[in-house]
């Protein structure tokens, strides 16, 4: 188990900076819908020169995504991770699970990776475990619902829409329960936190301390891209980001090579992260 874990980390370009120079990941954009609204999220525009989370030139069906995956694997030898990271929320789109199953059957050697906002993690954990998902990224922007309520407009959960503090409480509860289950199941978990200086800037230490207790492998502090409702807020300055990362790394290891990739990226993270067109 431990050897597999180390091997996975050493081959996953997001979990290891050394691996990022040698190995690549492919994001297969099969998940169009989302079940929450983060106030910094904007997925309306696509520019081939732009790399940011949630952007994809197109949404693929699972069999089209398999064609794309085969195409890359036939032509490269460095793709080690197959992931679904959007353009919406992977766990609320059944296509994610159909695709993961197909990949596991045809390419069992690939590391299966999912990104999620965590709302459906407890509900979908049995499927995640059965499918053999190896690594998981959960975006966790607050461990205090009062701060969460400033970041999320609403959530849709079990057929109902929740707003404000009610939404933030349910989301946080599910994120934490799901993360705990995933870690217990042996899945390697990375936490992404959007650094929004004016909203959660003073709360980042609390998040790091909290997730340290959950046995999280790595924390990835991502600078806010000011857009959508959060266009009024500033992005952190590079120096500010570096300083916070320095403080947080005393608590939990920090990812420092993230490129804030598109939902249809393919390739090595460090030697070129933008989409390579088919
Ligand atoms: Fe956008 Fe992802 Fe937030 Fe959904 S969970 S609103 S896709 S950033
Ligand atoms: Fe890795 Fe960051 Fe790109 Fe996600 S956004 S695939 S963590 S480099």
mmCIF file of C-alpha atoms and ligand atoms in Angstrom:
data_model
loop_
_atom_site.group_PDB
_atom_site.id
_atom_site.type_symbol
_atom_site.label_atom_id
_atom_site.label_comp_id
_atom_site.label_asym_id
_atom_site.label_seq_id
_atom_site.Cartn_x
_atom_site.Cartn_y
_atom_site.Cartn_z
ATOM 1 C CA UNK A 1 0.000 0.000 0.000
ATOM 2 C CA UNK A 2 2.716 2.444 1.039
ATOM 3 C CA UNK A 3 4.848 1.612 -2.029
ATOM 4 C CA UNK A 4 1.866 2.280 -4.279
ATOM 5 C CA UNK A 5 1.220 5.544 -2.517
ATOM 6 C CA UNK A 6 4.814 6.721 -2.965
ATOM 7 C CA UNK A 7 4.826 5.594 -6.564
ATOM 8 C CA UNK A 8 1.637 7.520 -7.253
ATOM 9 C CA UNK A 9 2.982 10.685 -5.668
ATOM 10 C CA UNK A 10 6.208 10.359 -7.629
ATOM 11 C CA UNK A 11 4.284 10.071 -10.910
ATOM 12 C CA UNK A 12 1.624 12.726 -10.291
ATOM 13 C CA UNK A 13 2.697 16.112 -11.687
ATOM 14 C CA UNK A 14 0.616 18.043 -9.164
ATOM 15 C CA UNK A 15 1.665 16.119 -6.075
ATOM 16 C CA UNK A 16 5.399 16.263 -6.775
ATOM 17 C CA UNK A 17 7.337 19.131 -8.307
ATOM 18 C CA UNK A 18 9.957 16.715 -9.642
ATOM 19 C CA UNK A 19 7.224 14.675 -11.319
ATOM 20 C CA UNK A 20 5.865 17.848 -12.932
ATOM 21 C CA UNK A 21 9.001 18.065 -15.088
ATOM 22 C CA UNK A 22 8.773 14.464 -16.247
ATOM 23 C CA UNK A 23 5.133 13.407 -16.295
ATOM 24 C CA UNK A 24 1.851 14.836 -17.461
ATOM 25 C CA UNK A 25 -1.853 14.737 -16.782
ATOM 26 C CA UNK A 26 -4.850 14.865 -19.057
ATOM 27 C CA UNK A 27 -8.026 16.653 -17.989
ATOM 28 C CA UNK A 28 -11.017 15.171 -19.750
ATOM 29 C CA UNK A 29 -13.858 17.732 -19.803
ATOM 30 C CA UNK A 30 -16.933 15.535 -19.414
ATOM 31 C CA UNK A 31 -18.617 17.342 -16.502
ATOM 32 C CA UNK A 32 -20.597 20.423 -17.636
ATOM 33 C CA UNK A 33 -22.970 21.061 -14.721
ATOM 34 C CA UNK A 34 -22.180 22.429 -11.297
ATOM 35 C CA UNK A 35 -24.174 22.166 -8.089
ATOM 36 C CA UNK A 36 -22.902 25.261 -6.308
ATOM 37 C CA UNK A 37 -22.032 28.866 -7.195
ATOM 38 C CA UNK A 38 -18.662 30.147 -6.120
ATOM 39 C CA UNK A 39 -18.636 33.914 -6.441
ATOM 40 C CA UNK A 40 -15.271 33.871 -8.232
ATOM 41 C CA UNK A 41 -16.311 31.376 -10.902
ATOM 42 C CA UNK A 42 -16.836 32.394 -14.507
ATOM 43 C CA UNK A 43 -17.022 29.694 -17.152
ATOM 44 C CA UNK A 44 -18.620 31.600 -20.025
ATOM 45 C CA UNK A 45 -15.596 32.378 -22.155
ATOM 46 C CA UNK A 46 -13.025 30.275 -23.864
ATOM 47 C CA UNK A 47 -9.819 31.572 -25.328
ATOM 48 C CA UNK A 48 -7.228 29.059 -26.519
ATOM 49 C CA UNK A 49 -4.494 31.244 -25.025
ATOM 50 C CA UNK A 50 -6.074 31.436 -21.650
ATOM 51 C CA UNK A 51 -5.436 28.945 -18.890
ATOM 52 C CA UNK A 52 -7.680 29.054 -15.905
ATOM 53 C CA UNK A 53 -9.832 26.577 -14.030
ATOM 54 C CA UNK A 54 -13.304 25.903 -15.389
ATOM 55 C CA UNK A 55 -12.436 26.816 -18.970
ATOM 56 C CA UNK A 56 -12.838 24.232 -21.709
ATOM 57 C CA UNK A 57 -13.214 24.519 -25.462
ATOM 58 C CA UNK A 58 -15.865 21.845 -25.421
ATOM 59 C CA UNK A 59 -17.597 19.266 -23.315
ATOM 60 C CA UNK A 60 -16.902 15.697 -24.383
ATOM 61 C CA UNK A 61 -19.058 12.618 -24.023
ATOM 62 C CA UNK A 62 -17.308 9.760 -22.184
ATOM 63 C CA UNK A 63 -16.595 7.827 -25.412
ATOM 64 C CA UNK A 64 -15.202 10.976 -27.050
ATOM 65 C CA UNK A 65 -13.039 11.524 -23.981
ATOM 66 C CA UNK A 66 -11.760 7.953 -24.358
ATOM 67 C CA UNK A 67 -10.839 8.712 -27.991
ATOM 68 C CA UNK A 68 -8.927 11.783 -26.839
ATOM 69 C CA UNK A 69 -7.168 9.787 -24.141
ATOM 70 C CA UNK A 70 -6.163 7.003 -26.590
ATOM 71 C CA UNK A 71 -4.893 9.600 -29.060
ATOM 72 C CA UNK A 72 -2.563 11.101 -26.477
ATOM 73 C CA UNK A 73 -1.407 7.799 -25.043
ATOM 74 C CA UNK A 74 -0.513 6.538 -28.530
ATOM 75 C CA UNK A 75 1.634 9.613 -29.169
ATOM 76 C CA UNK A 76 3.238 10.357 -25.809
ATOM 77 C CA UNK A 77 4.764 8.323 -23.045
ATOM 78 C CA UNK A 78 4.562 10.825 -20.205
ATOM 79 C CA UNK A 79 0.846 10.995 -19.405
ATOM 80 C CA UNK A 80 0.454 9.215 -16.086
ATOM 81 C CA UNK A 81 -2.734 10.800 -14.721
ATOM 82 C CA UNK A 82 -6.231 10.863 -16.188
ATOM 83 C CA UNK A 83 -8.464 13.375 -14.455
ATOM 84 C CA UNK A 84 -11.851 15.024 -14.544
ATOM 85 C CA UNK A 85 -11.649 18.610 -13.351
ATOM 86 C CA UNK A 86 -14.671 20.239 -14.906
ATOM 87 C CA UNK A 87 -15.648 22.431 -16.535
ATOM 88 C CA UNK A 88 -18.356 22.013 -13.857
ATOM 89 C CA UNK A 89 -18.411 19.796 -10.792
ATOM 90 C CA UNK A 90 -17.279 16.238 -11.635
ATOM 91 C CA UNK A 91 -19.303 14.498 -8.915
ATOM 92 C CA UNK A 92 -22.664 15.894 -10.016
ATOM 93 C CA UNK A 93 -22.229 14.588 -13.566
ATOM 94 C CA UNK A 94 -22.772 10.865 -14.052
ATOM 95 C CA UNK A 95 -20.510 11.031 -17.126
ATOM 96 C CA UNK A 96 -17.532 11.364 -14.785
ATOM 97 C CA UNK A 97 -18.205 7.948 -13.306
ATOM 98 C CA UNK A 98 -18.887 6.310 -16.675
ATOM 99 C CA UNK A 99 -15.585 7.668 -17.951
ATOM 100 C CA UNK A 100 -13.588 6.636 -14.882
ATOM 101 C CA UNK A 101 -14.928 3.096 -15.264
ATOM 102 C CA UNK A 102 -13.908 2.975 -18.932
ATOM 103 C CA UNK A 103 -10.430 4.285 -18.167
ATOM 104 C CA UNK A 104 -9.907 1.816 -15.339
ATOM 105 C CA UNK A 105 -10.837 -1.086 -17.637
ATOM 106 C CA UNK A 106 -8.697 -0.038 -20.596
ATOM 107 C CA UNK A 107 -5.782 1.696 -18.884
ATOM 108 C CA UNK A 108 -5.484 0.269 -15.361
ATOM 109 C CA UNK A 109 -1.947 1.630 -15.080
ATOM 110 C CA UNK A 110 -3.111 5.266 -15.143
ATOM 111 C CA UNK A 111 -3.611 7.206 -11.930
ATOM 112 C CA UNK A 112 -7.267 8.244 -11.694
ATOM 113 C CA UNK A 113 -7.769 11.724 -10.328
ATOM 114 C CA UNK A 114 -10.829 13.851 -9.565
ATOM 115 C CA UNK A 115 -11.312 17.460 -8.513
ATOM 116 C CA UNK A 116 -14.390 18.390 -6.541
ATOM 117 C CA UNK A 117 -16.057 21.116 -4.537
ATOM 118 C CA UNK A 118 -16.826 18.356 -2.030
ATOM 119 C CA UNK A 119 -20.591 18.802 -1.704
ATOM 120 C CA UNK A 120 -21.345 15.287 -2.952
ATOM 121 C CA UNK A 121 -18.254 13.599 -1.578
ATOM 122 C CA UNK A 122 -19.996 11.588 1.172
ATOM 123 C CA UNK A 123 -22.794 10.551 -1.233
ATOM 124 C CA UNK A 124 -20.449 9.493 -4.016
ATOM 125 C CA UNK A 125 -17.658 8.009 -1.911
ATOM 126 C CA UNK A 126 -18.809 4.386 -2.438
ATOM 127 C CA UNK A 127 -18.548 4.892 -6.228
ATOM 128 C CA UNK A 128 -15.243 6.698 -5.921
ATOM 129 C CA UNK A 129 -13.814 3.796 -3.943
ATOM 130 C CA UNK A 130 -15.316 1.107 -6.204
ATOM 131 C CA UNK A 131 -13.915 2.798 -9.308
ATOM 132 C CA UNK A 132 -10.474 2.905 -7.755
ATOM 133 C CA UNK A 133 -9.948 6.666 -7.848
ATOM 134 C CA UNK A 134 -6.433 7.222 -6.527
ATOM 135 C CA UNK A 135 -6.121 10.947 -5.942
ATOM 136 C CA UNK A 136 -8.608 13.633 -5.100
ATOM 137 C CA UNK A 137 -8.464 17.420 -4.994
ATOM 138 C CA UNK A 138 -11.058 19.151 -2.845
ATOM 139 C CA UNK A 139 -11.492 22.916 -3.015
ATOM 140 C CA UNK A 140 -11.905 24.149 0.544
ATOM 141 C CA UNK A 141 -11.983 27.924 0.920
ATOM 142 C CA UNK A 142 -13.154 28.213 4.514
ATOM 143 C CA UNK A 143 -13.577 26.124 7.636
ATOM 144 C CA UNK A 144 -15.895 28.716 9.145
ATOM 145 C CA UNK A 145 -19.384 28.870 7.581
ATOM 146 C CA UNK A 146 -19.577 32.621 8.160
ATOM 147 C CA UNK A 147 -16.619 33.084 5.849
ATOM 148 C CA UNK A 148 -17.924 30.400 3.480
ATOM 149 C CA UNK A 149 -21.206 32.322 3.207
ATOM 150 C CA UNK A 150 -19.277 35.239 1.714
ATOM 151 C CA UNK A 151 -17.721 32.997 -0.945
ATOM 152 C CA UNK A 152 -20.670 30.855 -2.113
ATOM 153 C CA UNK A 153 -23.914 32.309 -3.481
ATOM 154 C CA UNK A 154 -25.858 29.060 -3.192
ATOM 155 C CA UNK A 155 -25.709 25.290 -3.307
ATOM 156 C CA UNK A 156 -28.123 22.780 -4.824
ATOM 157 C CA UNK A 157 -28.345 19.717 -2.654
ATOM 158 C CA UNK A 158 -30.884 16.883 -2.663
ATOM 159 C CA UNK A 159 -33.257 18.811 -4.901
ATOM 160 C CA UNK A 160 -33.221 21.968 -2.779
ATOM 161 C CA UNK A 161 -31.387 25.275 -3.138
ATOM 162 C CA UNK A 162 -29.753 26.725 -0.042
ATOM 163 C CA UNK A 163 -28.317 30.210 0.345
ATOM 164 C CA UNK A 164 -26.022 32.076 2.698
ATOM 165 C CA UNK A 165 -24.982 30.498 5.964
ATOM 166 C CA UNK A 166 -27.226 27.435 5.459
ATOM 167 C CA UNK A 167 -25.494 26.698 2.170
ATOM 168 C CA UNK A 168 -22.036 27.231 3.643
ATOM 169 C CA UNK A 169 -22.771 24.959 6.615
ATOM 170 C CA UNK A 170 -23.984 22.031 4.490
ATOM 171 C CA UNK A 171 -21.105 22.424 2.066
ATOM 172 C CA UNK A 172 -18.506 22.499 4.841
ATOM 173 C CA UNK A 173 -20.034 19.565 6.687
ATOM 174 C CA UNK A 174 -20.000 17.452 3.523
ATOM 175 C CA UNK A 175 -16.513 18.540 2.521
ATOM 176 C CA UNK A 176 -15.055 17.567 5.891
ATOM 177 C CA UNK A 177 -16.956 14.283 6.149
ATOM 178 C CA UNK A 178 -15.994 13.372 2.582
ATOM 179 C CA UNK A 179 -12.339 14.252 3.040
ATOM 180 C CA UNK A 180 -12.180 12.152 6.169
ATOM 181 C CA UNK A 181 -13.721 9.169 4.381
ATOM 182 C CA UNK A 182 -11.415 9.541 1.402
ATOM 183 C CA UNK A 183 -8.299 9.631 3.564
ATOM 184 C CA UNK A 184 -9.537 6.609 5.507
ATOM 185 C CA UNK A 185 -10.005 4.767 2.192
ATOM 186 C CA UNK A 186 -6.350 5.394 1.296
ATOM 187 C CA UNK A 187 -7.027 8.051 -1.352
ATOM 188 C CA UNK A 188 -4.357 10.746 -1.553
ATOM 189 C CA UNK A 189 -6.075 14.075 -0.923
ATOM 190 C CA UNK A 190 -4.872 17.525 -1.924
ATOM 191 C CA UNK A 191 -6.712 20.650 -0.823
ATOM 192 C CA UNK A 192 -7.049 23.647 -3.132
ATOM 193 C CA UNK A 193 -7.793 26.922 -1.380
ATOM 194 C CA UNK A 194 -8.528 30.081 -3.312
ATOM 195 C CA UNK A 195 -6.644 32.906 -1.623
ATOM 196 C CA UNK A 196 -9.018 35.879 -1.597
ATOM 197 C CA UNK A 197 -7.109 38.423 0.512
ATOM 198 C CA UNK A 198 -10.129 40.486 1.498
ATOM 199 C CA UNK A 199 -12.302 37.489 2.369
ATOM 200 C CA UNK A 200 -10.253 34.558 3.654
ATOM 201 C CA UNK A 201 -6.778 36.124 3.880
ATOM 202 C CA UNK A 202 -6.817 36.038 7.692
ATOM 203 C CA UNK A 203 -8.413 32.601 7.746
ATOM 204 C CA UNK A 204 -5.804 30.624 5.815
ATOM 205 C CA UNK A 205 -3.906 29.567 8.926
ATOM 206 C CA UNK A 206 -7.136 28.146 10.380
ATOM 207 C CA UNK A 207 -7.720 26.155 7.184
ATOM 208 C CA UNK A 208 -4.155 24.812 7.197
ATOM 209 C CA UNK A 209 -4.386 23.823 10.863
ATOM 210 C CA UNK A 210 -7.698 22.116 10.282
ATOM 211 C CA UNK A 211 -6.651 20.086 7.271
ATOM 212 C CA UNK A 212 -3.393 19.069 8.908
ATOM 213 C CA UNK A 213 -5.517 17.135 11.410
ATOM 214 C CA UNK A 214 -7.243 15.363 8.516
ATOM 215 C CA UNK A 215 -3.980 13.915 7.215
ATOM 216 C CA UNK A 216 -4.044 15.828 3.948
ATOM 217 C CA UNK A 217 -1.037 15.262 1.713
ATOM 218 C CA UNK A 218 -0.684 18.731 0.207
ATOM 219 C CA UNK A 219 -2.274 22.190 0.252
ATOM 220 C CA UNK A 220 -2.439 24.310 -2.881
ATOM 221 C CA UNK A 221 -3.034 27.995 -2.323
ATOM 222 C CA UNK A 222 -4.406 29.436 -5.575
ATOM 223 C CA UNK A 223 -4.511 33.192 -6.063
ATOM 224 C CA UNK A 224 -7.939 34.662 -6.767
ATOM 225 C CA UNK A 225 -8.622 35.507 -10.401
ATOM 226 C CA UNK A 226 -10.865 38.571 -9.917
ATOM 227 C CA UNK A 227 -13.938 37.907 -12.035
ATOM 228 C CA UNK A 228 -17.688 37.334 -11.786
ATOM 229 C CA UNK A 229 -19.043 38.652 -8.422
ATOM 230 C CA UNK A 230 -15.481 38.820 -7.128
ATOM 231 C CA UNK A 231 -14.258 41.118 -9.902
ATOM 232 C CA UNK A 232 -14.379 43.829 -7.231
ATOM 233 C CA UNK A 233 -11.709 42.110 -5.139
ATOM 234 C CA UNK A 234 -8.000 42.167 -5.756
ATOM 235 C CA UNK A 235 -5.774 39.179 -6.457
ATOM 236 C CA UNK A 236 -2.985 38.602 -3.941
ATOM 237 C CA UNK A 237 0.373 40.047 -4.942
ATOM 238 C CA UNK A 238 3.087 37.489 -5.697
ATOM 239 C CA UNK A 239 5.069 38.571 -2.645
ATOM 240 C CA UNK A 240 2.005 38.240 -0.450
ATOM 241 C CA UNK A 241 1.343 34.774 -1.852
ATOM 242 C CA UNK A 242 4.945 33.720 -1.228
ATOM 243 C CA UNK A 243 4.855 35.028 2.348
ATOM 244 C CA UNK A 244 1.650 33.221 3.189
ATOM 245 C CA UNK A 245 2.934 29.997 1.644
ATOM 246 C CA UNK A 246 6.076 30.286 3.767
ATOM 247 C CA UNK A 247 3.944 30.556 6.910
ATOM 248 C CA UNK A 248 1.590 27.756 5.926
ATOM 249 C CA UNK A 249 4.322 25.337 5.008
ATOM 250 C CA UNK A 250 5.282 25.128 8.686
ATOM 251 C CA UNK A 251 1.847 23.597 9.186
ATOM 252 C CA UNK A 252 1.306 21.542 6.025
ATOM 253 C CA UNK A 253 3.318 21.036 2.780
ATOM 254 C CA UNK A 254 2.508 23.596 0.097
ATOM 255 C CA UNK A 255 2.229 23.133 -3.654
ATOM 256 C CA UNK A 256 4.096 25.974 -5.362
ATOM 257 C CA UNK A 257 4.060 24.930 -9.026
ATOM 258 C CA UNK A 258 0.333 25.018 -9.800
ATOM 259 C CA UNK A 259 -0.541 26.586 -13.156
ATOM 260 C CA UNK A 260 -4.288 26.992 -12.550
ATOM 261 C CA UNK A 261 -5.018 24.806 -15.545
ATOM 262 C CA UNK A 262 -7.977 24.614 -17.843
ATOM 263 C CA UNK A 263 -10.508 21.809 -17.568
ATOM 264 C CA UNK A 264 -9.225 20.405 -20.896
ATOM 265 C CA UNK A 265 -5.455 20.683 -20.306
ATOM 266 C CA UNK A 266 -3.102 17.993 -21.374
ATOM 267 C CA UNK A 267 0.647 17.685 -21.046
ATOM 268 C CA UNK A 268 3.329 18.356 -18.493
ATOM 269 C CA UNK A 269 2.446 20.928 -15.891
ATOM 270 C CA UNK A 270 5.824 22.659 -15.855
ATOM 271 C CA UNK A 271 7.010 22.388 -19.455
ATOM 272 C CA UNK A 272 3.763 23.647 -20.953
ATOM 273 C CA UNK A 273 0.364 23.492 -19.352
ATOM 274 C CA UNK A 274 -1.932 24.801 -22.054
ATOM 275 C CA UNK A 275 -4.224 22.680 -24.099
ATOM 276 C CA UNK A 276 -2.715 20.772 -26.984
ATOM 277 C CA UNK A 277 -5.383 20.633 -29.670
ATOM 278 C CA UNK A 278 -6.381 17.424 -31.350
HETATM 279 FE FE1 LIG B 1 -17.258 27.062 -10.640
HETATM 280 FE FE2 LIG B 1 -16.059 24.883 -9.659
HETATM 281 FE FE3 LIG B 1 -17.256 26.643 -7.995
HETATM 282 FE FE4 LIG B 1 -18.708 25.091 -9.605
HETATM 283 S S1 LIG B 1 -17.384 24.424 -7.913
HETATM 284 S S2 LIG B 1 -19.015 27.285 -9.248
HETATM 285 S S3 LIG B 1 -17.420 24.983 -11.452
HETATM 286 S S4 LIG B 1 -15.441 27.017 -9.292
HETATM 287 FE FE1 LIG B 2 -2.163 20.481 -11.175
HETATM 288 FE FE2 LIG B 2 -2.729 22.993 -10.475
HETATM 289 FE FE3 LIG B 2 -3.095 22.185 -12.980
HETATM 290 FE FE4 LIG B 2 -4.669 21.222 -11.045
HETATM 291 S S1 LIG B 2 -4.597 23.329 -11.728
HETATM 292 S S2 LIG B 2 -3.730 20.078 -12.748
HETATM 293 S S3 LIG B 2 -3.223 21.174 -9.333
HETATM 294 S S4 LIG B 2 -1.135 22.305 -11.916
#
